[in-house]
Coordinates of N, CA, C and O in Angstrom, one line a residue:
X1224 N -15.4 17.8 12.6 CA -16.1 17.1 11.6 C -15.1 16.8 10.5 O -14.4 17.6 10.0
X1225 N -15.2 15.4 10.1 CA -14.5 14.9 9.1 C -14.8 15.6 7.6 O -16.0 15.7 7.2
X1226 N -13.7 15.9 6.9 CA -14.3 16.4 5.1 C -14.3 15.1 4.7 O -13.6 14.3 5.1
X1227 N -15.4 14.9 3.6 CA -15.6 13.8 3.1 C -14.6 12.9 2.6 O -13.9 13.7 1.9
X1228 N -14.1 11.6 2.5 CA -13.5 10.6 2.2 C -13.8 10.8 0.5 O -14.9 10.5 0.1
X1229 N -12.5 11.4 -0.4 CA -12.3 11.2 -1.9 C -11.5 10.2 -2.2 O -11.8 9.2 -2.9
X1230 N -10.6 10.3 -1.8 CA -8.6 9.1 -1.7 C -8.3 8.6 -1.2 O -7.4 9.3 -0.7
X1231 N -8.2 7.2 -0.4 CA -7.3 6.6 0.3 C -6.7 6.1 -0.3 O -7.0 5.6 -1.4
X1232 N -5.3 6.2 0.5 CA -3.7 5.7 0.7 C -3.9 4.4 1.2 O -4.1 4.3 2.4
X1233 N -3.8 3.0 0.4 CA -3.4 2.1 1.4 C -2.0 1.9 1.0 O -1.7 2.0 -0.2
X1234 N -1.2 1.4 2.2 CA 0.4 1.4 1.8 C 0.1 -0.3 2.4 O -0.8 -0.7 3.2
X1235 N 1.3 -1.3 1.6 CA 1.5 -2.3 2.3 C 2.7 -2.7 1.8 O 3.2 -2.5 0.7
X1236 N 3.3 -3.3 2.9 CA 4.3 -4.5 2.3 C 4.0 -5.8 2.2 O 4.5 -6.6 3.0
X1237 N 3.2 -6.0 1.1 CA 2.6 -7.2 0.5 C 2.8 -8.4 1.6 O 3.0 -9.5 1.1
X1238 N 2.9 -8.2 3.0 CA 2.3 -9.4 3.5 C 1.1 -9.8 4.1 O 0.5 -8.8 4.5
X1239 N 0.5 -11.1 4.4 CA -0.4 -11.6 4.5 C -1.4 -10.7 5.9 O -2.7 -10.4 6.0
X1240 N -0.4 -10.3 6.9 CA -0.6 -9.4 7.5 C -1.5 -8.4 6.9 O -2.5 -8.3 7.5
X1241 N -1.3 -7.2 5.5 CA -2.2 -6.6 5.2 C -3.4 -6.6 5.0 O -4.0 -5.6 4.9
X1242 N -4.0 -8.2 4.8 CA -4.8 -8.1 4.4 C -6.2 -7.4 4.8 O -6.8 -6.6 4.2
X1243 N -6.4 -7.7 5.9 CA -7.3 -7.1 6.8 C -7.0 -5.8 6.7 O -8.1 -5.3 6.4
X1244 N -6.2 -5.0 6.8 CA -6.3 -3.5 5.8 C -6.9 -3.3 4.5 O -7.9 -2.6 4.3
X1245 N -6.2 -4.2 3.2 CA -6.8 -3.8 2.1 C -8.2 -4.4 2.5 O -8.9 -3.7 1.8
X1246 N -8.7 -5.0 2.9 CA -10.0 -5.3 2.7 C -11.1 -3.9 3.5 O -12.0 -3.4 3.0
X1247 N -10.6 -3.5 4.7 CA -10.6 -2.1 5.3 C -10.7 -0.9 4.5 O -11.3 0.1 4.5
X1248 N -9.8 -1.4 3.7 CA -9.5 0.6 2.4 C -10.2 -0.1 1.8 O -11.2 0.4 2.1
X1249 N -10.6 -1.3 0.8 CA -11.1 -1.8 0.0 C -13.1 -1.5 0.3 O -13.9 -1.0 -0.6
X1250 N -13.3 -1.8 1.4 CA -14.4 -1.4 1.7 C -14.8 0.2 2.0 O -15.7 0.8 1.5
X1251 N -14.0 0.6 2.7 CA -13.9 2.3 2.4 C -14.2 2.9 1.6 O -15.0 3.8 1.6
X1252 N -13.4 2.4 0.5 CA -13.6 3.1 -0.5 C -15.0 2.6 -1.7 O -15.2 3.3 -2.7
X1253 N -15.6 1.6 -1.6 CA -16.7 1.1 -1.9 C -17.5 2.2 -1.2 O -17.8 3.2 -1.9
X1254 N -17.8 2.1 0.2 CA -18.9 3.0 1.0 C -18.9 4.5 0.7 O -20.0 5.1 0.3
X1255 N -17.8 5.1 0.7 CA -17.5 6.6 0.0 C -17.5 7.1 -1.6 O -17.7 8.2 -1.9
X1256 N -17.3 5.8 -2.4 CA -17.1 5.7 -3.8 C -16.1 6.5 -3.9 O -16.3 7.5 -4.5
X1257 N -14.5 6.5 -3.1 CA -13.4 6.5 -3.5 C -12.6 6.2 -4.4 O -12.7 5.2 -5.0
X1258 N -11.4 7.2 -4.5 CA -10.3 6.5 -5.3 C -9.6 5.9 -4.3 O -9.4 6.6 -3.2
X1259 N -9.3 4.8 -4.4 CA -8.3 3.6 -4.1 C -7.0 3.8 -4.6 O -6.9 3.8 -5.8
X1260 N -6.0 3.9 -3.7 CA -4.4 4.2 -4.2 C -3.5 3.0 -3.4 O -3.3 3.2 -2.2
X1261 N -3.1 2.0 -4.0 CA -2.2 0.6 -3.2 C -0.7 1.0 -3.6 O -0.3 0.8 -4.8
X1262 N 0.1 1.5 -2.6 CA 1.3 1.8 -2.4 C 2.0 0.7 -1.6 O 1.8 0.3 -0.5
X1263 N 3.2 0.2 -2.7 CA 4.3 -0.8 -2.2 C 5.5 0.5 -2.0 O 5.6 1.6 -2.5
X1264 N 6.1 -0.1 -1.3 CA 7.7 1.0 -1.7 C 8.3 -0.1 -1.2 O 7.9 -0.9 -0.4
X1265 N 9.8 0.1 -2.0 CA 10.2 -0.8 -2.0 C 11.8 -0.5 -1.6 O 12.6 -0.1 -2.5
X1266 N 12.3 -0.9 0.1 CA 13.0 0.0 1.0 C 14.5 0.6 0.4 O 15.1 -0.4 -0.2
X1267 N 15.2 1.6 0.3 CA 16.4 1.8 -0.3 C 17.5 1.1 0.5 O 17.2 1.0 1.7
X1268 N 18.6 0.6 0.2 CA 19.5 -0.1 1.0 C 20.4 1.1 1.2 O 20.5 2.0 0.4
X1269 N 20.9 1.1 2.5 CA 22.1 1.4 2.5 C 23.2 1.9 1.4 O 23.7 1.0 0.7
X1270 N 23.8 3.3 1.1 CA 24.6 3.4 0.1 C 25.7 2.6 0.2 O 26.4 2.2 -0.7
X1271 N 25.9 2.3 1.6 CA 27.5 1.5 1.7 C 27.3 -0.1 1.1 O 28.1 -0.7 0.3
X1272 N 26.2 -0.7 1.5 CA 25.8 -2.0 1.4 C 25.5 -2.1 -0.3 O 26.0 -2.9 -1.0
X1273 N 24.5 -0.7 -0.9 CA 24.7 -1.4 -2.4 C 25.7 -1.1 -3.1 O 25.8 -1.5 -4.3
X1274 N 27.0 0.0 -2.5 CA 27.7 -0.3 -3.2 C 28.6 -1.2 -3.3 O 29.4 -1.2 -4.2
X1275 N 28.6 -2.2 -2.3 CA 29.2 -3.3 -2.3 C 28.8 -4.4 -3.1 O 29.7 -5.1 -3.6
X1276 N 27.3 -4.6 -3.2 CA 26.6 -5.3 -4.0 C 27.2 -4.8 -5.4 O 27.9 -5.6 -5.9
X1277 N 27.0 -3.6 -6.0 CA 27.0 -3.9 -7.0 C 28.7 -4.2 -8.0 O 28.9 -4.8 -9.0
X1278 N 29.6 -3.6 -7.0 CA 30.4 -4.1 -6.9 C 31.4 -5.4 -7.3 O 32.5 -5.6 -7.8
X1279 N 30.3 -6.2 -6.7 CA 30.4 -7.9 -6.8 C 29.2 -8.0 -7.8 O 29.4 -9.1 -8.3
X1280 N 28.3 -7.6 -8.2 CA 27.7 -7.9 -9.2 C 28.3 -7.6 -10.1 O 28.9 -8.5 -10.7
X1281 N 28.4 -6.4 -10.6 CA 28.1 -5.8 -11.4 C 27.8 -4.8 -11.9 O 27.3 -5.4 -12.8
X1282 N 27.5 -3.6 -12.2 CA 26.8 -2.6 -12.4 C 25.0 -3.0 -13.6 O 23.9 -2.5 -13.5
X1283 N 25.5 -3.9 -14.5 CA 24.3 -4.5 -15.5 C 23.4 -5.4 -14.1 O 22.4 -5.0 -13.6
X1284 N 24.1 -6.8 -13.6 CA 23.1 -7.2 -12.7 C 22.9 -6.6 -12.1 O 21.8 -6.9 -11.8
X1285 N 23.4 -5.5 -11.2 CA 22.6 -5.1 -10.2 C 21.3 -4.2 -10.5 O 20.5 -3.9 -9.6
X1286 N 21.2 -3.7 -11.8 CA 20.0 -3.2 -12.2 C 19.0 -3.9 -12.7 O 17.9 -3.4 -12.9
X1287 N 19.3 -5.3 -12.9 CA 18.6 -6.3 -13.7 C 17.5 -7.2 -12.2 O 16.4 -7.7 -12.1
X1288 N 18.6 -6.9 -11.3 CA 18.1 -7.5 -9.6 C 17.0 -6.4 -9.5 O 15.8 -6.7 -9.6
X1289 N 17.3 -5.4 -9.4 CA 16.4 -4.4 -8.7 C 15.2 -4.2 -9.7 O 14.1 -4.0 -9.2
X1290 N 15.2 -4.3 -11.0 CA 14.2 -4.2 -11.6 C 12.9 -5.4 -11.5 O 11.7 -5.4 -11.5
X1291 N 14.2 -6.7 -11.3 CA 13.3 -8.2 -11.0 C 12.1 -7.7 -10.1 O 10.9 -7.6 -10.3
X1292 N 12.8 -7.3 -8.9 CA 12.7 -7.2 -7.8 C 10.9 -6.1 -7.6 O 10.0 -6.4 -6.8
X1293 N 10.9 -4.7 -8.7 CA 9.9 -4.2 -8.8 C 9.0 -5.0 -9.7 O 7.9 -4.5 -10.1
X1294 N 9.4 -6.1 -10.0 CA 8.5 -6.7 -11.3 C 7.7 -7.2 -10.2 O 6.5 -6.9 -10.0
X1295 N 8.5 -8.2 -9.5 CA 7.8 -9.2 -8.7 C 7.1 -8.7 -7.1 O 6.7 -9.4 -6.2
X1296 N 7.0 -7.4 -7.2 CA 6.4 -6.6 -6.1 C 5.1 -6.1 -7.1 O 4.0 -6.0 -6.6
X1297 N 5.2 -5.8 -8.3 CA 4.5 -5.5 -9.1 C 3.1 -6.7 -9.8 O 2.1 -6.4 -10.3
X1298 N 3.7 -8.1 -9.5 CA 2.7 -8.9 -9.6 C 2.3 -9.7 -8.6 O 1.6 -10.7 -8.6
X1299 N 3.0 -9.0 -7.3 CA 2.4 -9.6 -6.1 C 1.1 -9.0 -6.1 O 0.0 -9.6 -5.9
X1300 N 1.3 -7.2 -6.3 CA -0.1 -6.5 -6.1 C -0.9 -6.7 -7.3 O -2.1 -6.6 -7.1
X1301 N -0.5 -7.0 -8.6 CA -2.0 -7.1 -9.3 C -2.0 -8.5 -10.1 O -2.8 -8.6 -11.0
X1302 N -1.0 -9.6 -9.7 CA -0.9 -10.8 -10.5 C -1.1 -10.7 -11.9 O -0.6 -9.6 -12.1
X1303 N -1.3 -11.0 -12.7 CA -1.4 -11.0 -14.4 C -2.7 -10.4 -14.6 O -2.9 -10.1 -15.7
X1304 N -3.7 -10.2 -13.7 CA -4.4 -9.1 -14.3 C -3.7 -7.4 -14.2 O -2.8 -6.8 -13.6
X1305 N -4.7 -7.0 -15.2 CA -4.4 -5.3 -15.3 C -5.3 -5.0 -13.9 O -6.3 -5.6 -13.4
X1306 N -4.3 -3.3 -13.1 CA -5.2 -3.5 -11.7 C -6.3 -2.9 -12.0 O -6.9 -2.4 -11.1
X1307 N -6.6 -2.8 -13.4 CA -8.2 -2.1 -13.2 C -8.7 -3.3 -13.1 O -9.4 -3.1 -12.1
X1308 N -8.8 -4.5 -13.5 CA -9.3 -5.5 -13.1 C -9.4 -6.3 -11.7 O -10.3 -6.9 -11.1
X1309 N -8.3 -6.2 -11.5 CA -7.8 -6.8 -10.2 C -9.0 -5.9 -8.9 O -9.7 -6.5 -8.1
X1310 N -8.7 -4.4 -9.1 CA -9.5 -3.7 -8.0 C -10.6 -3.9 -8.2 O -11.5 -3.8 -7.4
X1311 N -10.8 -4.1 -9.5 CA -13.0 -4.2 -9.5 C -12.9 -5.5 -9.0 O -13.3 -5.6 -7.8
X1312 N -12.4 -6.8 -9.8 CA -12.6 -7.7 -8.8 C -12.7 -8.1 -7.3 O -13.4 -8.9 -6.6
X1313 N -12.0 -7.5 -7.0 CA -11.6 -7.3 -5.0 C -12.9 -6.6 -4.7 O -13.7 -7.2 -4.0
X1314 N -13.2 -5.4 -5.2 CA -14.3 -4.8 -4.6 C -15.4 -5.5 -5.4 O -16.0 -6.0 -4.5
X1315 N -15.8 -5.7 -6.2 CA -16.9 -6.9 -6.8 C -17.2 -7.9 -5.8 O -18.3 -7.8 -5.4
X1316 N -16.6 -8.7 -5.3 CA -16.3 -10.0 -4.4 C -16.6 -9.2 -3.8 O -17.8 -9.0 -3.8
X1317 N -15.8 -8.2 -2.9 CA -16.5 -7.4 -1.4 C -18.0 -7.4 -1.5 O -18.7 -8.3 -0.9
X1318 N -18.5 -6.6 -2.2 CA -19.7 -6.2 -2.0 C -20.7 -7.6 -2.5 O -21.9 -7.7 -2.3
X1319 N -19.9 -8.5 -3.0 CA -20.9 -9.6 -3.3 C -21.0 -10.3 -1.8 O -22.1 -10.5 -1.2
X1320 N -19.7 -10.5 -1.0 CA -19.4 -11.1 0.2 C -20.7 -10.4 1.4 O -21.3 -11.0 2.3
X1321 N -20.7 -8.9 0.9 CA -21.4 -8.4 1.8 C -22.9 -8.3 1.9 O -23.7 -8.0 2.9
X1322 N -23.1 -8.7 0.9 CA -24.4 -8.7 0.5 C -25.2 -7.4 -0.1 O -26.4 -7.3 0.0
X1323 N -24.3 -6.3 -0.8 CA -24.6 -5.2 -0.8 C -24.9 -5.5 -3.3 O -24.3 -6.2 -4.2
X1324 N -25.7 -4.8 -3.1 CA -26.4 -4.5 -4.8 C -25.2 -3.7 -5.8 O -24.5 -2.8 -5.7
X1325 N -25.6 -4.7 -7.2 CA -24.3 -4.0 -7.7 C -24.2 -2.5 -8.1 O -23.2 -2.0 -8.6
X1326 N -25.4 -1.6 -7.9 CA -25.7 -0.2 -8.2 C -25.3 0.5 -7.0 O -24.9 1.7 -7.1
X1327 N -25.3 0.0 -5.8 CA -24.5 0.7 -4.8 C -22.9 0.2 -4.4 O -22.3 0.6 -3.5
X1328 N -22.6 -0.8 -5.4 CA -21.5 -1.1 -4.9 C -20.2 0.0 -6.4 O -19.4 -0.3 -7.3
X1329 N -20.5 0.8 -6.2 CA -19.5 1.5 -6.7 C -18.3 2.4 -6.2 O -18.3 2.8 -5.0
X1330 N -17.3 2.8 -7.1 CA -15.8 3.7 -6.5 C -15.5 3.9 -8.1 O -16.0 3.4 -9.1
X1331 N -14.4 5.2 -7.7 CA -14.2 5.5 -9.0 C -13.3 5.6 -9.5 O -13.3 6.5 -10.3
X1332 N -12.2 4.9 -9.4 CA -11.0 4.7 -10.0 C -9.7 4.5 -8.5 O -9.6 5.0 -7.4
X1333 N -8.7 3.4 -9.2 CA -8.1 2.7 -8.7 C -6.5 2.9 -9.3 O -6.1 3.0 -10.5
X1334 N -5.6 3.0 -8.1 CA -4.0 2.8 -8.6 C -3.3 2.2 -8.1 O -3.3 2.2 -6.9
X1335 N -2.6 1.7 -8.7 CA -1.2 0.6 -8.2 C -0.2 1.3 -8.0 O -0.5 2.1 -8.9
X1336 N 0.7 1.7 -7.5 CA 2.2 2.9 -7.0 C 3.2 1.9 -6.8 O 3.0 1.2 -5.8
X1337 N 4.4 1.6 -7.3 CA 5.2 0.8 -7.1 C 6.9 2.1 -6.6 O 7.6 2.4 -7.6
X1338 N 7.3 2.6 -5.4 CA 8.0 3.1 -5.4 C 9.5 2.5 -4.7 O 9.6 1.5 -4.0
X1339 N 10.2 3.0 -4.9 CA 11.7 3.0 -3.9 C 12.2 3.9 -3.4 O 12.1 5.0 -3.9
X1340 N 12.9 3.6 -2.3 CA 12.9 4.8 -1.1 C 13.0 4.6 0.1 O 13.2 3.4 0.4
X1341 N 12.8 5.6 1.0 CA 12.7 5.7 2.4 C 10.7 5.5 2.1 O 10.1 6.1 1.3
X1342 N 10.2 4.3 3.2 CA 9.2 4.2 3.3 C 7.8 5.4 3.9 O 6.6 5.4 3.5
X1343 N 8.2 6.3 4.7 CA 7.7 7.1 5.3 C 7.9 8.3 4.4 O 6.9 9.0 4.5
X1344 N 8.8 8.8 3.7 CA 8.8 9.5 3.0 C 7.5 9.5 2.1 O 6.4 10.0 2.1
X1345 N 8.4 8.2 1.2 CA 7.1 8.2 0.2 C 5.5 7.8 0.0 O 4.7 8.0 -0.9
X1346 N 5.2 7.1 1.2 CA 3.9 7.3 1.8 C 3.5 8.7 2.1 O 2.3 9.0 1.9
X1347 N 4.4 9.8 2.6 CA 3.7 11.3 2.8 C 3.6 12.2 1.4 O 2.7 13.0 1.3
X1348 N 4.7 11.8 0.3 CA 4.9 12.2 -0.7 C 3.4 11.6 -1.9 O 2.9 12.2 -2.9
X1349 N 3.2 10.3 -1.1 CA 1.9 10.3 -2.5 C 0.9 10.7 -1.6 O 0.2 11.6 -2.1
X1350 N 0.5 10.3 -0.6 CA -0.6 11.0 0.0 C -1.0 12.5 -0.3 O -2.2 12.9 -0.2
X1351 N 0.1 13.3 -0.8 CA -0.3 14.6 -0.8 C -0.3 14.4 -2.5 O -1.3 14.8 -3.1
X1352 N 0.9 13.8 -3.3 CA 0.5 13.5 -4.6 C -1.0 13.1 -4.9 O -1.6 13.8 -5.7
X1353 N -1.4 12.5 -4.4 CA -2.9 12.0 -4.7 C -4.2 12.5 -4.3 O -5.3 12.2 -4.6
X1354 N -3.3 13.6 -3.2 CA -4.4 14.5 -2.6 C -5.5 13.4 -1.2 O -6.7 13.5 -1.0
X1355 N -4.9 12.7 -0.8 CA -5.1 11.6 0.5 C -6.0 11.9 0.9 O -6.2 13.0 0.3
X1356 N -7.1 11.8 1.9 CA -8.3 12.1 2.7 C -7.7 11.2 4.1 O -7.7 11.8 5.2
X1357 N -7.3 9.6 4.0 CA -6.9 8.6 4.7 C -5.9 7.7 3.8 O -5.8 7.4 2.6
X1358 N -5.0 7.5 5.1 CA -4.4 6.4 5.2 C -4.4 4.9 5.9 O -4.5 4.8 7.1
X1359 N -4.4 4.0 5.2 CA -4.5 3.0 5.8 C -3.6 1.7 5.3 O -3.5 1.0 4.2
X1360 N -2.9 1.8 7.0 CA -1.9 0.7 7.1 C -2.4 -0.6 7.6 O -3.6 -0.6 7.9
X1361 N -1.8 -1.7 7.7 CA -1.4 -2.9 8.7 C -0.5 -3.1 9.4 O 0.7 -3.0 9.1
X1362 N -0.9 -3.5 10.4 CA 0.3 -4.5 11.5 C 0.7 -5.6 11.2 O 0.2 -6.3 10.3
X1363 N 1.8 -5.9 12.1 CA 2.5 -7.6 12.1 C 1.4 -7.9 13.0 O 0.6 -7.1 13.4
X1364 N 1.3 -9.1 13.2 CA 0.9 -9.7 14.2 C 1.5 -10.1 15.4 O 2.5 -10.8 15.3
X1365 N 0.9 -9.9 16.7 CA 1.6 -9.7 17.5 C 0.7 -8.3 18.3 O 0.3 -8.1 19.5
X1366 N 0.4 -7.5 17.1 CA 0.5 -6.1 17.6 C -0.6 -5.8 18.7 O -0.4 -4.9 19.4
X1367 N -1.7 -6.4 18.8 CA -2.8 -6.0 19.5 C -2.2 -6.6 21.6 O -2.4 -6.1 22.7
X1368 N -1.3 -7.9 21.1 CA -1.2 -8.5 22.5 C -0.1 -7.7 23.0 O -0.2 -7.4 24.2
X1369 N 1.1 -7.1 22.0 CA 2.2 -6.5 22.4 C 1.8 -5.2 23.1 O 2.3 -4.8 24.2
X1370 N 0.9 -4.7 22.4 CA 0.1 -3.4 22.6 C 1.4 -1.8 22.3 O 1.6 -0.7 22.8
X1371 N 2.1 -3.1 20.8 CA 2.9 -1.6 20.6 C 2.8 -1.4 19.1 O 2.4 -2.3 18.3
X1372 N 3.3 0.0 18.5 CA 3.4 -0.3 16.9 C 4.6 -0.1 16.3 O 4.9 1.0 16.6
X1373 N 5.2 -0.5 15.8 CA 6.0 -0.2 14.6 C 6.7 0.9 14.6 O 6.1 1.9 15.1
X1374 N 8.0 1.1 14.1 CA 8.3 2.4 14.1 C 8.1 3.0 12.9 O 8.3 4.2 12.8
X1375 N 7.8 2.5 11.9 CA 7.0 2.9 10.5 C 5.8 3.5 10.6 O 5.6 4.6 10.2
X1376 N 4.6 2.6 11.4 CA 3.9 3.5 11.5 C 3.7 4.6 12.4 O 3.5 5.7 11.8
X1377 N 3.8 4.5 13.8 CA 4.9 5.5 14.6 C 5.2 6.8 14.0 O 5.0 8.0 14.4
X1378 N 6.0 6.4 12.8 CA 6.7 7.8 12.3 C 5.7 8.5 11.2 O 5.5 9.7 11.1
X1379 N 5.0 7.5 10.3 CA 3.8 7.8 9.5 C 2.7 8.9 10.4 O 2.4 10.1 10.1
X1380 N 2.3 8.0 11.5 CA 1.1 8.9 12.1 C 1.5 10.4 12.8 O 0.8 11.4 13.0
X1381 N 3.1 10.2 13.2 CA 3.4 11.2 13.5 C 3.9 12.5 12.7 O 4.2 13.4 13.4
X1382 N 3.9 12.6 11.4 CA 4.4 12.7 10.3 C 2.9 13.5 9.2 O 3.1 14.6 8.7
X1383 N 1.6 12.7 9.0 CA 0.8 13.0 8.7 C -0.2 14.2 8.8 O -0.5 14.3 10.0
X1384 N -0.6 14.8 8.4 CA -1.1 15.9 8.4 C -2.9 14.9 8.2 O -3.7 15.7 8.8
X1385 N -3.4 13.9 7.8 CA -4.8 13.4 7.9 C -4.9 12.5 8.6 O -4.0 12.2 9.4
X1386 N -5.8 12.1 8.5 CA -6.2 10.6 9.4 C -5.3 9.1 8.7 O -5.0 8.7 7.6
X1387 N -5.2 8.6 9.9 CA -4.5 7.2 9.6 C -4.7 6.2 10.3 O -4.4 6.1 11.5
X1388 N -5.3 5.3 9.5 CA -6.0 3.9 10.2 C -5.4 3.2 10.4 O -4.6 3.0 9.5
X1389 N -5.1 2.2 11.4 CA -4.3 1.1 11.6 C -5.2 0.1 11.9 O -5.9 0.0 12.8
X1390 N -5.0 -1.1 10.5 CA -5.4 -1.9 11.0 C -4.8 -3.9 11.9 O -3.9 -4.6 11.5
X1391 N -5.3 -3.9 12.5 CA -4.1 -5.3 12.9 C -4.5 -6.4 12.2 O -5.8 -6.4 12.1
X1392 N -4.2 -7.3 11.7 CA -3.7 -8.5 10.8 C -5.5 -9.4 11.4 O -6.2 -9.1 12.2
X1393 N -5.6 -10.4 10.7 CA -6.5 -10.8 10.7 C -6.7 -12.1 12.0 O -5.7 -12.8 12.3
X1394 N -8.0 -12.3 12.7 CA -7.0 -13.7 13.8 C -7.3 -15.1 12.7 O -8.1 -15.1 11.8
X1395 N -6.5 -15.9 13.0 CA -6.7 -17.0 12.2 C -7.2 -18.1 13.0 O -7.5 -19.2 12.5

């Protein structure tokens, strides 16, 4: 028997592909009245490769790049709203989409995680930070015909001590 659903982990790399996940943890966490946790990470390069970069940059641009870089990961997931806004609206629209009443359409708090790093790492690292119940990823597409996954998630599910959902990309 499952312990009840308090936290999901959704991790994505903000492509179009996720969506069908976030809408997955998005509704989850409406049904459970969850906290919602949206984790980007944002991959570490190579020590040899940025030190070459910064090298030819610079030591000033190259911190000015990498910062861009969390900005614009940072308004991919909540655009110019604040993500308390942003997540009520997503789950608002859900539950309007679904036809479900606004007294049962509640959750209880929502977070944005913007990290850098080894991706698997820091997905095991907030999951336990946040105290996780689930995780829930996305596939490329491809993944249902290929009938393989990822070595991200792969190493995630193998790696995990809870449940981890995989979802595949939406059909169009």
């Amino acid at each position: 028997m499952f312990k009840p659903i308090q936290t999901i982990l959704f991790a994505t790399n903000l492509s179009e592909d996720c969506r069908a996940a976030f809408d997955l943890a998005a509704s989850m966490a409406t049904r459970y009245q969850a906290t919602l946790v949206l984790l980007h990470v944002i991959e570490k390069m190579p020590e040899s490769i940025e030190g070459r970069l910064k090298g030819l940059m610079g030591e000033r641009r190259w911190h000015e790049m990498l910062s861009n870089l969390e900005d614009n990961a940072r308004q991919a997931l909540i655009g110019k709203n604040t993500s308390n806004k942003l997540i009520r609206e997503a789950l608002e629209q859900f539950c309007a989409d679904a036809g479900i009443d606004d007294a049962s359409c509640g959750y209880h708090s929502r977070e944005i995680v913007i990290a850098d790093g080894d991706i698997v790492e820091e997905v095991m690292a907030r999951s336990k930070e946040y105290k996780a119940d689930l995780i829930v990823l996305g596939t490329r597409s491809g993944f249902l015909s290929d009938n393989r996954l990822g070595q991200t998630i792969k190493s995630i599910m193998r790696h995990s001590k809870i449940p981890v959902l995989v979802a595949p990309p939406q059909s169009t």
